[in-house]
Amino acid sequence: MTTLVPPQELAEVTAEPAVRRRERRPRRRRRAGLGWLRRWVSPLLILAAWQVLSSAGILTEDVLASPLQILATATELLADGTLQSATATSIGRVLSGFLIGATAGLVLAVVAGLSRIGEDAVDPPMQMLRTLPHFGLIPLFIVWMGIGETPKIALIAMGVAFPLYLNTFAGIRSVDRKFLEAAHTLNLTRRQRLRHVIAPGALPQALVGLRQSLGVAWLSLIVAETVSADAGLGYLINDAREFLKTDVIVVGLAVYSLLGLLTDTLVRLIERKALAWRS
Amino acid sequence: MALMTRNPRHQTPRPNRTDATEDGTGRSVATVTELHRSFGTTHVLRGLDLEIRGGEFVALLGRSGSGKSTLLRSLAGLDPASPRELTVHGAVSVAFQEPRLLPWRTVEDNVALALANGPLRRIRREHARRSLDEVGLTEKRDAWPLSLSGGQAQRVSLARALVSKPNLLLLDEPFSALDALTRIEMHRLVVALWKRHRPGVLLVTHDVDEALALADRVLVLDQGQVAAQWSLAVPRGRRNGDPQISAIRTHVLEALGVDAGTRNPRTERPTESGAA
Ligand SMILES: Nc1ncnc2c1ncn2[C@@H]1O[C@H](COP(=O)(O)OP(=O)(O)OP(=O)(O)O)[C@@H](O)[C@H]1O
Ligand SMILES: [Mg+2]
């Protein structure tokens, strides 16, 4: 059987010693065809092994429930609406925290990015505060705000504000002077320069900040809910812990990661759409 | 760095910028009188005088660092100058060495942006398309600037500069980054566009032959002043091998200090001749 080799591959192949050539060709072909399937093999094997260990009684339920058990529990929690309401509560917290933190971060970045006075006023404290690990603030937040919703939302807002501020500020400052000069020679007004030059010029970096801040938002939610919660996914998990219900704990964790994945995908979509000019 | 300062036109004393009448051919579009510019202790422009008339094509030569871009920036309103030193009548447009197209706006939007304060959106687009048509890039109007070749980007930059019907077109080495063939095409294009729109043109270049091929008048900047200038009476297209042009080329090179053997001492500048 003769196979056609694309010219550039041929060049690449013949440039290599004969021994390596022989072992390389079949591997390449397989990867091209079944590559995506291959990536599922090991996760499925691990899952199967996990199920076998559980069924054999080696992995007991109070250590880690079996995959099938977890699936059943998830179905149950969905059927009686527990999971949905817990998820809604948690999403509500992230949303409020994110909106507050993102607004603060963006406003501060714009103030610092667009004027010298703004930079002098805003940037030094922000640079000092950013070195503070914000989870370390939990005790203070509890002292100030108790253990209700407020400290949770404050923690998420803190986590969101910094990456967004730092990246947006850097983005505004990185806009090429030459474009501003060009805008000037086109007689654009201040507002037009903001709209056509500075905002789109700062956007790529600001979106990097958005992605970081969403990651921190979910992380802050988990930490805040683990510390204390009377509703939401964290409450579901904490409650399950008391009764060693590992299946519920895993379901809660799965929802956390799905939500994180969801927002990350969302930002990627925005990036692809808004930064189409870069390709 | 993207500090948002207010448009300096509103805060520093600005040169007089009057709105000229439609066809200003022959009328002065820019008058520079005793212009001084210095950066720290380097005096770049030292009492420079210059007048550019509507429809006139002027080429500006000078050694690197002689202040060509500095003069151009003053004329473009990018650097402050007092109204006593500098008067520009009507609209000014600039095309830089790098095209400076906004990468996040399409080709057409980049051109239309030059009219942002002007007519309605529909009319802006119409003008932008016509201008792109003039530079032969109609089919690229929806393209992103980063996908253009250097020559195409420079043509878009020209379209953007011309769409606002400037009375004065400032070109700062717009062809120097292009290959020889593209450069020749660009020369033809610029002359064609100039003939159609008749702005006054100030072209900064390092290329003596480019200056001699395109301009009505060639200036040499040295010691912060227009050290010498020549008017070229020979029509464009017939200048290759013309004895008068060859003679002027020798003088220009001399003024630029290229021919080191016969270089004049600074005090002994070539005699000024030509348009006044
Ligand atoms: N913003 C600035 N700050 C300090 N010095 C400057 C600035 N702009 C220009 N200069 C100085 O002014 C002098 C003239 O610069 P300019 O850019 O006008 O030269 P040029 O004739 O355009 O040179 P080239 O042919 O290399 O482009 C140079 O010595 C340069 O270092
Ligand atoms: Mg220059």
Coordinates of C-alpha atoms and ligand atoms in Angstrom, one line a residue:
Chain A
M1 CA 0.0 0.0 0.0
T2 CA 1.3 3.4 -0.9
T3 CA 0.4 6.4 1.1
L4 CA 0.6 10.0 -0.1
V5 CA 2.6 12.1 2.2
P6 CA 2.1 15.9 2.1
P7 CA 5.2 17.7 0.8
Q8 CA 6.0 19.5 4.0
E9 CA 5.7 16.3 6.0
L10 CA 7.9 14.5 3.5
A11 CA 10.6 17.2 3.9
E12 CA 10.3 16.9 7.6
V13 CA 10.5 13.1 7.6
T14 CA 13.3 12.7 5.2
A15 CA 15.4 15.2 7.2
E16 CA 15.3 12.7 10.0
P17 CA 17.4 9.6 10.5
A18 CA 15.8 6.4 9.0
V19 CA 15.2 4.7 12.3
R20 CA 13.0 7.4 13.6
R21 CA 11.2 7.8 10.4
R22 CA 9.8 4.3 10.6
E23 CA 8.4 4.7 14.1
R24 CA 7.0 8.1 13.5
R25 CA 4.7 7.7 10.6
P26 CA 2.1 5.3 12.0
R27 CA 1.8 7.3 15.2
R28 CA 1.0 10.5 13.3
R29 CA -1.8 8.9 11.4
R30 CA -3.5 7.5 14.5
R31 CA -3.3 10.8 16.3
A32 CA -5.0 12.7 13.4
G33 CA -8.0 10.3 13.3
L34 CA -8.8 9.3 16.8
G35 CA -7.1 12.0 18.8
W36 CA -10.2 13.3 20.5
L37 CA -11.4 9.8 21.4
R38 CA -8.0 8.9 22.9
R39 CA -8.3 11.7 25.4
W40 CA -11.4 10.1 26.9
V41 CA -9.9 6.7 27.4
S42 CA -8.1 7.3 30.7
P43 CA -10.8 9.3 32.4
L44 CA -13.3 6.6 31.6
L45 CA -10.9 3.9 32.9
I46 CA -10.4 5.8 36.1
L47 CA -14.2 6.1 36.5
A48 CA -14.6 2.4 35.8
A49 CA -11.9 1.5 38.3
W50 CA -13.5 3.7 40.9
Q51 CA -16.9 2.0 40.4
V52 CA -15.2 -1.5 40.6
L53 CA -13.5 -0.5 43.9
S54 CA -16.7 0.8 45.3
S55 CA -18.8 -2.3 44.3
A56 CA -16.1 -4.6 45.7
G57 CA -16.5 -2.8 49.0
I58 CA -12.9 -1.6 49.1
L59 CA -13.9 2.0 48.7
T60 CA -16.6 2.6 51.4
E61 CA -19.3 5.1 51.0
D62 CA -18.2 7.3 54.0
V63 CA -14.9 7.8 52.2
L64 CA -16.1 8.3 48.7
A65 CA -19.4 7.2 47.2
S66 CA -19.4 5.3 43.9
P67 CA -20.0 7.1 40.6
L68 CA -23.4 5.4 40.1
Q69 CA -24.4 6.4 43.6
I70 CA -23.3 10.0 42.9
L71 CA -25.3 10.0 39.7
A72 CA -28.4 8.7 41.6
T73 CA -28.0 11.3 44.3
A74 CA -27.6 14.1 41.7
T75 CA -30.9 12.9 40.0
E76 CA -32.6 12.9 43.4
L77 CA -31.4 16.3 44.4
L78 CA -32.5 17.7 41.0
A79 CA -35.9 16.0 41.3
D80 CA -36.8 17.6 44.6
G81 CA -35.3 20.9 43.6
T82 CA -32.7 21.0 46.3
L83 CA -29.8 21.4 43.9
Q84 CA -31.4 24.1 41.8
S85 CA -32.3 26.3 44.8
A86 CA -28.8 25.8 46.3
T87 CA -27.2 26.6 43.0
A88 CA -29.4 29.7 42.6
T89 CA -28.4 31.0 46.0
S90 CA -24.7 30.5 45.2
I91 CA -25.0 32.1 41.8
G92 CA -26.8 35.0 43.4
R93 CA -23.9 35.6 45.8
V94 CA -21.3 35.4 43.0
L95 CA -23.4 37.7 40.9
S96 CA -23.8 40.4 43.5
G97 CA -20.1 40.2 44.6
F98 CA -19.0 40.2 41.0
L99 CA -21.1 43.2 40.0
I100 CA -19.9 45.2 43.0
G101 CA -16.2 44.2 42.6
A102 CA -16.2 44.6 38.8
T103 CA -17.8 48.1 39.0
A104 CA -15.3 49.2 41.6
G105 CA -12.3 47.7 39.7
L106 CA -13.4 49.2 36.4
V107 CA -14.2 52.6 37.8
L108 CA -10.9 52.8 39.7
A109 CA -9.0 51.6 36.6
V110 CA -10.6 54.2 34.4
V111 CA -9.9 57.0 36.9
A112 CA -6.3 55.9 37.3
G113 CA -5.8 55.2 33.7
L114 CA -7.1 58.4 32.3
S115 CA -5.5 61.0 34.5
R116 CA -2.3 61.6 36.4
I117 CA -4.0 62.8 39.5
G118 CA -6.3 59.8 39.4
E119 CA -3.2 57.5 39.1
D120 CA -1.5 59.2 42.0
A121 CA -4.6 58.9 44.1
V122 CA -5.7 55.4 43.2
D123 CA -2.8 53.3 42.2
P124 CA -0.5 53.4 45.3
P125 CA -3.2 52.0 47.7
M126 CA -4.3 49.5 45.1
Q127 CA -0.8 48.2 44.6
M128 CA -0.3 47.9 48.4
L129 CA -3.6 46.2 48.9
R130 CA -3.1 43.7 46.1
T131 CA -0.2 42.0 47.9
L132 CA -2.6 41.2 50.7
P133 CA -4.0 37.7 50.4
H134 CA -7.7 38.5 50.4
F135 CA -8.8 35.3 52.1
G136 CA -6.8 36.6 55.1
L137 CA -9.4 39.3 55.5
I138 CA -12.1 36.8 56.5
P139 CA -11.6 37.2 60.2
L140 CA -11.8 41.0 59.9
F141 CA -14.9 40.7 57.7
I142 CA -16.5 38.5 60.3
V143 CA -15.7 41.0 63.0
W144 CA -17.1 43.8 60.9
M145 CA -20.1 42.2 59.2
G146 CA -20.9 39.0 61.2
I147 CA -21.5 35.8 59.3
G148 CA -24.5 36.7 57.1
E149 CA -24.5 37.4 53.4
T150 CA -22.6 40.6 53.6
P151 CA -19.1 39.2 54.3
K152 CA -19.5 36.6 51.6
I153 CA -20.4 39.2 49.0
A154 CA -17.6 41.5 50.3
L155 CA -15.1 38.7 50.0
I156 CA -16.1 37.9 46.4
A157 CA -16.1 41.6 45.5
M158 CA -12.6 42.1 46.9
G159 CA -11.4 39.1 44.9
V160 CA -13.0 40.4 41.7
A161 CA -11.9 44.0 42.0
F162 CA -8.1 43.6 42.0
P163 CA -7.5 41.5 38.8
L164 CA -9.9 43.6 36.9
Y165 CA -8.4 46.9 38.2
L166 CA -4.8 45.8 37.5
N167 CA -5.4 44.5 34.0
T168 CA -7.7 47.3 32.9
F169 CA -5.3 49.9 34.2
A170 CA -2.4 48.3 32.5
G171 CA -4.5 47.9 29.3
I172 CA -5.4 51.6 29.2
R173 CA -1.8 52.6 29.7
S174 CA -0.5 50.2 27.1
V175 CA -2.6 51.9 24.3
D176 CA 0.0 53.0 21.7
R177 CA 0.7 56.7 21.8
K178 CA 0.8 56.6 18.0
F179 CA -2.8 55.8 17.8
L180 CA -3.7 58.6 20.1
E181 CA -1.7 61.0 17.9
A182 CA -3.4 59.6 14.8
A183 CA -6.8 60.3 16.6
H184 CA -5.6 63.8 17.3
T185 CA -4.7 64.5 13.7
L186 CA -8.2 63.2 12.8
N187 CA -9.6 65.9 15.1
L188 CA -11.4 63.3 17.3
T189 CA -13.0 64.7 20.4
R190 CA -12.0 63.4 23.9
R191 CA -15.1 61.2 23.9
Q192 CA -14.4 59.9 20.4
R193 CA -10.8 59.1 21.4
L194 CA -12.1 57.2 24.4
R195 CA -14.6 55.2 22.3
H196 CA -12.5 54.5 19.2
V197 CA -9.0 54.3 20.6
I198 CA -8.6 53.9 24.3
A199 CA -11.5 51.5 25.1
P200 CA -10.8 49.0 22.2
G201 CA -7.1 49.3 22.8
A202 CA -7.5 48.4 26.5
L203 CA -10.0 45.7 25.9
P204 CA -7.7 42.7 25.3
Q205 CA -6.0 43.2 28.6
A206 CA -9.2 44.0 30.4
L207 CA -10.7 40.7 29.2
V208 CA -7.7 38.9 30.6
G209 CA -8.6 40.6 33.9
L210 CA -12.2 39.5 33.5
R211 CA -11.2 35.9 33.2
Q212 CA -9.0 36.0 36.2
S213 CA -11.5 37.8 38.3
L214 CA -14.3 35.3 37.5
G215 CA -11.9 32.5 38.6
V216 CA -11.3 34.3 41.8
A217 CA -15.0 34.9 42.2
W218 CA -15.9 31.2 42.3
L219 CA -12.9 30.4 44.5
S220 CA -14.0 33.2 47.0
L221 CA -17.5 31.8 46.9
I222 CA -16.4 28.3 47.9
V223 CA -14.2 29.7 50.7
A224 CA -16.9 31.9 52.0
E225 CA -19.5 29.2 51.9
T226 CA -17.2 26.7 53.5
V227 CA -16.5 29.1 56.4
S228 CA -20.2 29.5 57.1
A229 CA -23.5 29.1 55.1
D230 CA -27.1 28.6 55.9
A231 CA -28.1 28.1 52.2
G232 CA -26.5 27.5 48.9
L233 CA -24.1 24.9 47.5
G234 CA -21.7 25.4 50.5
Y235 CA -24.5 24.7 52.9
L236 CA -25.5 21.6 51.0
I237 CA -21.8 20.4 51.2
N238 CA -21.4 21.3 54.9
D239 CA -24.6 19.7 55.8
A240 CA -23.6 16.5 54.0
R241 CA -20.3 16.5 55.8
E242 CA -22.0 16.1 59.1
F243 CA -23.6 12.9 57.9
L244 CA -20.6 11.7 55.9
K245 CA -22.7 11.9 52.8
T246 CA -19.8 12.0 50.3
D247 CA -22.1 11.6 47.3
V248 CA -23.8 14.9 48.1
I249 CA -20.4 16.6 48.6
V250 CA -19.2 15.4 45.2
V251 CA -22.4 16.6 43.5
G252 CA -21.8 20.0 45.1
L253 CA -18.2 20.1 43.9
A254 CA -19.2 19.1 40.4
V255 CA -21.7 22.0 40.2
Y256 CA -19.0 24.4 41.4
S257 CA -16.6 23.3 38.7
L258 CA -19.3 23.3 36.0
L259 CA -20.2 26.9 36.9
G260 CA -16.6 27.9 36.7
L261 CA -16.2 26.2 33.3
L262 CA -19.4 28.0 32.1
T263 CA -18.2 31.5 32.9
D264 CA -14.8 30.7 31.5
T265 CA -16.3 29.6 28.2
L266 CA -18.5 32.7 28.2
V267 CA -15.4 35.0 28.4
R268 CA -13.7 33.0 25.7
L269 CA -16.7 33.5 23.5
I270 CA -16.7 37.2 24.2
E271 CA -12.9 37.3 23.5
R272 CA -13.3 35.5 20.2
K273 CA -16.0 38.0 19.1
A274 CA -14.6 41.2 20.4
L275 CA -11.0 40.5 19.5
A276 CA -11.6 39.2 16.0
W277 CA -9.4 41.9 14.6
R278 CA -6.3 40.2 16.1
S279 CA -6.5 37.1 13.9
Chain B
M1 CA 1.3 55.3 27.6
A2 CA -2.3 56.6 27.1
L3 CA -2.7 59.6 29.3
M4 CA -6.0 61.3 28.3
T5 CA -5.0 64.9 28.3
R6 CA -7.4 67.3 26.9
N7 CA -7.0 68.1 23.3
P8 CA -4.1 70.6 23.5
R9 CA -5.8 72.8 20.9
H10 CA -8.1 73.9 23.7
Q11 CA -5.6 74.6 26.3
T12 CA -2.3 76.0 24.8
P13 CA -2.2 78.9 22.5
R14 CA -2.9 77.4 19.1
P15 CA -1.8 78.5 15.7
N16 CA -4.4 80.3 13.8
R17 CA -6.4 77.7 12.0
T18 CA -8.9 79.4 9.8
D19 CA -11.4 77.7 7.6
A20 CA -10.3 78.2 4.0
T21 CA -12.5 78.6 1.0
E22 CA -13.0 75.6 -1.2
D23 CA -10.3 75.8 -3.7
G24 CA -7.3 77.5 -2.2
T25 CA -4.9 76.8 -5.1
G26 CA -2.2 79.4 -5.0
R27 CA -3.3 80.8 -1.7
S28 CA -1.1 80.2 1.3
V29 CA -2.2 77.1 3.2
A30 CA 0.6 77.2 5.8
T31 CA 2.8 80.0 7.0
V32 CA 5.7 79.4 9.3
T33 CA 7.5 82.4 10.7
E34 CA 10.5 82.2 12.9
L35 CA 9.5 78.9 14.4
H36 CA 11.6 77.7 17.3
R37 CA 11.5 74.3 18.8
S38 CA 13.9 72.8 21.3
F39 CA 14.0 69.7 23.5
G40 CA 16.0 70.5 26.6
T41 CA 19.2 72.0 25.4
T42 CA 18.9 70.8 21.8
H43 CA 17.6 73.5 19.6
V44 CA 16.0 71.6 16.8
L45 CA 14.2 74.4 14.9
R46 CA 15.9 77.8 15.0
G47 CA 13.7 80.5 13.5
L48 CA 12.4 78.5 10.6
D49 CA 10.5 80.3 7.8
L50 CA 8.3 78.5 5.4
E51 CA 5.3 79.1 3.2
I52 CA 3.2 76.4 1.5
R53 CA 0.7 77.4 -1.1
G54 CA -2.5 75.5 -2.0
G55 CA -1.9 72.9 -4.7
E56 CA 1.8 73.1 -4.3
F57 CA 3.9 69.9 -3.8
V58 CA 6.9 70.5 -1.5
A59 CA 9.5 68.0 -0.6
L60 CA 11.5 68.4 2.6
L61 CA 14.9 66.8 2.8
G62 CA 17.4 66.9 5.6
R63 CA 19.7 64.7 7.5
S64 CA 18.4 62.4 10.2
G65 CA 17.7 64.4 13.3
S66 CA 17.6 67.7 11.4
G67 CA 14.1 68.3 12.6
K68 CA 11.9 67.3 9.7
S69 CA 9.4 65.4 11.8
T70 CA 9.5 68.1 14.4
L71 CA 8.4 70.7 11.8
L72 CA 5.7 68.3 10.5
R73 CA 4.4 67.7 14.0
S74 CA 4.1 71.4 14.6
L75 CA 2.2 71.8 11.4
A76 CA 0.0 68.9 12.3
G77 CA -0.9 70.4 15.6
L78 CA 0.7 67.6 17.5
D79 CA 3.1 69.9 19.2
P80 CA 2.2 73.3 20.5
A81 CA 3.2 76.4 18.5
S82 CA 2.1 79.9 19.0
P83 CA -0.1 81.6 16.4
R84 CA 2.7 84.1 15.7
E85 CA 5.0 81.3 14.6
L86 CA 2.5 79.1 12.7
T87 CA -0.7 79.7 10.7
V88 CA -2.5 76.9 8.9
H89 CA -5.5 77.8 6.8
G90 CA -8.1 75.0 6.6
A91 CA -7.9 71.3 7.2
V92 CA -4.7 69.4 7.7
S93 CA -4.2 65.7 7.3
V94 CA -1.2 63.6 8.1
A95 CA 0.1 60.2 6.9
F96 CA 2.9 58.8 8.9
Q97 CA 5.7 56.4 8.1
E98 CA 3.7 53.6 9.8
P99 CA 0.2 53.8 8.6
R100 CA -1.3 54.1 12.2
L101 CA -4.6 52.5 11.3
L102 CA -6.6 51.5 14.3
P103 CA -6.3 47.7 14.2
W104 CA -9.7 47.2 15.9
R105 CA -11.6 49.1 13.3
T106 CA -12.2 47.8 9.7
V107 CA -10.5 49.5 6.8
E108 CA -13.7 51.4 5.9
D109 CA -14.3 52.5 9.5
N110 CA -10.7 53.8 9.8
V111 CA -11.3 56.0 6.8
A112 CA -14.7 57.1 7.9
L113 CA -13.3 58.0 11.3
A114 CA -11.6 61.0 9.7
L115 CA -15.1 62.4 9.2
A116 CA -16.3 61.6 12.7
N117 CA -17.3 65.1 13.4
G118 CA -18.7 65.7 10.0
P119 CA -21.7 64.5 8.0
L120 CA -24.2 61.7 8.8
R121 CA -23.1 58.2 9.1
R122 CA -24.5 57.2 5.7
I123 CA -22.7 60.0 4.0
R124 CA -19.5 59.3 5.9
R125 CA -19.6 55.8 4.7
E126 CA -20.2 56.9 1.1
H127 CA -17.2 59.2 1.2
A128 CA -15.0 56.6 2.8
R129 CA -15.9 54.1 0.0
R130 CA -15.2 56.7 -2.6
S131 CA -11.8 57.4 -1.0
L132 CA -10.9 53.7 -0.8
D133 CA -11.9 53.4 -4.4
E134 CA -9.5 56.1 -5.4
V135 CA -6.6 54.2 -3.8
G136 CA -7.8 51.0 -5.4
L137 CA -8.8 49.1 -2.2
T138 CA -12.6 48.9 -2.5
E139 CA -12.5 45.1 -2.0
K140 CA -10.6 45.5 1.3
R141 CA -13.1 47.8 2.9
D142 CA -14.3 45.1 5.4
A143 CA -10.8 43.8 6.1
W144 CA -9.0 44.3 9.4
P145 CA -5.9 46.5 9.1
L146 CA -3.6 43.7 10.4
S147 CA -4.5 41.6 7.4
L148 CA -3.2 44.2 4.9
S149 CA 0.2 44.3 3.4
G150 CA 2.4 47.3 4.1
G151 CA 1.6 48.9 0.8
Q152 CA -2.1 48.4 1.2
A153 CA -2.1 49.8 4.7
Q154 CA -0.2 52.8 3.5
R155 CA -2.8 53.3 0.8
V156 CA -5.6 53.1 3.4
S157 CA -3.7 55.7 5.4
L158 CA -3.6 58.0 2.3
A159 CA -7.4 57.4 1.8
R160 CA -8.0 58.4 5.4
A161 CA -5.8 61.5 5.0
L162 CA -7.6 62.6 1.9
V163 CA -11.2 61.8 2.7
S164 CA -11.6 65.0 4.7
K165 CA -10.5 67.0 1.7
P166 CA -7.5 68.7 3.4
N167 CA -6.0 71.9 2.3
L168 CA -2.6 70.7 3.5
L169 CA -1.4 67.1 3.3
L170 CA 1.6 66.2 5.5
L171 CA 3.5 63.1 4.6
D172 CA 6.2 61.9 6.9
E173 CA 8.3 59.4 5.0
P174 CA 5.2 57.4 4.0
F175 CA 7.0 55.3 1.5
S176 CA 10.3 54.5 3.3
A177 CA 9.2 51.2 4.7
L178 CA 8.0 49.9 1.3
D179 CA 9.8 47.9 -1.3
A180 CA 11.1 49.6 -4.4
L181 CA 8.3 48.4 -6.7
T182 CA 5.5 49.3 -4.3
R183 CA 7.2 52.6 -3.8
I184 CA 7.0 53.4 -7.5
E185 CA 3.3 52.5 -7.5
M186 CA 2.8 54.7 -4.5
H187 CA 4.6 57.7 -6.2
R188 CA 2.2 57.4 -9.1
L189 CA -0.8 57.1 -6.8
V190 CA 0.2 60.1 -4.7
V191 CA 0.7 62.3 -7.8
A192 CA -2.6 61.2 -9.2
L193 CA -4.4 61.9 -5.9
W194 CA -2.7 65.2 -5.6
K195 CA -3.7 66.2 -9.1
R196 CA -7.3 65.3 -8.4
H197 CA -7.6 67.0 -4.9
R198 CA -4.9 69.6 -5.2
P199 CA -4.0 70.0 -1.5
G200 CA -0.8 71.6 -0.6
V201 CA 1.6 68.8 0.1
L202 CA 4.6 68.7 2.4
L203 CA 6.5 65.4 1.8
V204 CA 9.3 64.5 4.2
T205 CA 11.7 62.1 2.7
H206 CA 15.2 60.7 2.8
D207 CA 15.2 59.9 -0.8
V208 CA 16.6 62.7 -3.0
D209 CA 15.3 61.1 -6.2
E210 CA 11.9 60.7 -4.7
A211 CA 11.9 64.4 -3.9
L212 CA 13.1 65.3 -7.3
A213 CA 10.6 63.1 -9.1
L214 CA 7.5 64.3 -7.2
A215 CA 7.9 67.9 -6.0
D216 CA 7.4 71.4 -7.3
R217 CA 9.9 72.6 -4.8
V218 CA 12.6 70.9 -2.8
L219 CA 13.7 72.2 0.6
V220 CA 16.8 71.2 2.6
L221 CA 16.5 71.5 6.3
D222 CA 19.8 72.2 8.2
Q223 CA 20.7 73.9 11.4
G224 CA 17.1 74.3 12.2
Q225 CA 16.3 76.4 9.2
V226 CA 15.4 76.0 5.5
A227 CA 19.0 76.0 4.4
A228 CA 18.3 75.8 0.7
Q229 CA 15.5 75.4 -1.8
W230 CA 15.0 74.8 -5.5
S231 CA 12.0 75.1 -7.7
L232 CA 11.7 72.4 -10.3
A233 CA 10.2 73.8 -13.6
V234 CA 10.6 70.5 -15.5
P235 CA 7.2 68.6 -15.7
R236 CA 6.9 65.3 -13.8
G237 CA 7.5 62.2 -15.8
R238 CA 10.2 63.9 -17.9
R239 CA 12.7 64.4 -15.2
N240 CA 14.8 61.2 -15.7
G241 CA 18.0 62.3 -17.2
D242 CA 17.0 66.0 -17.5
P243 CA 20.2 68.1 -17.2
Q244 CA 18.5 70.7 -15.0
I245 CA 17.3 68.1 -12.6
S246 CA 20.8 66.5 -12.5
A247 CA 22.3 69.8 -11.7
I248 CA 19.9 70.3 -8.9
R249 CA 20.5 66.8 -7.6
T250 CA 24.2 67.6 -7.3
H251 CA 23.4 70.8 -5.3
V252 CA 20.9 69.0 -3.1
L253 CA 23.4 66.3 -2.2
E254 CA 25.9 68.9 -1.5
A255 CA 23.5 70.7 0.8
L256 CA 22.9 67.5 2.6
G257 CA 26.6 67.0 3.0
V258 CA 26.6 63.7 1.2
D259 CA 29.5 64.5 -1.1
A260 CA 32.0 64.8 1.7
G261 CA 34.8 65.9 -0.6
T262 CA 33.2 69.2 -1.7
R263 CA 31.2 69.8 1.5
N264 CA 30.7 73.4 2.3
P265 CA 31.4 74.8 5.7
R266 CA 28.2 75.5 7.5
T267 CA 28.4 79.2 7.1
E268 CA 28.6 79.0 3.4
R269 CA 25.2 77.7 2.5
P270 CA 24.1 77.1 -1.1
T271 CA 22.4 80.2 -2.4
E272 CA 18.7 80.3 -2.1
S273 CA 16.8 80.4 -5.2
G274 CA 13.3 79.5 -6.5
A275 CA 9.8 80.2 -5.3
A276 CA 9.2 83.0 -2.9
Ligands
LIG1 N1 9.9 64.3 22.0 C1 11.3 64.6 21.9 N2 12.0 64.7 23.0 C2 13.3 64.9 22.9 N3 14.0 65.1 21.8 C3 13.3 65.0 20.7 C4 11.9 64.8 20.6 N4 11.5 64.7 19.4 C5 12.6 65.0 18.6 N5 13.7 65.2 19.4 C6 15.0 65.5 18.9 O1 14.9 66.5 17.9 C7 15.8 66.3 16.9 C8 15.0 66.3 15.6 O2 14.2 65.2 15.5 P1 13.3 64.9 14.3 O3 12.5 63.6 14.6 O4 12.5 66.1 13.9 O5 14.3 64.6 13.2 P2 14.1 64.1 11.7 O6 14.7 65.1 10.8 O7 12.6 63.8 11.4 O8 14.9 62.8 11.6 P3 14.7 61.5 10.8 O9 15.0 61.8 9.4 O10 15.6 60.5 11.4 O11 13.2 61.1 10.9 C9 16.5 65.0 17.2 O12 17.7 65.3 17.7 C10 15.6 64.3 18.2 O13 16.4 63.6 19.1
MG2 MG 11.5 61.9 11.1

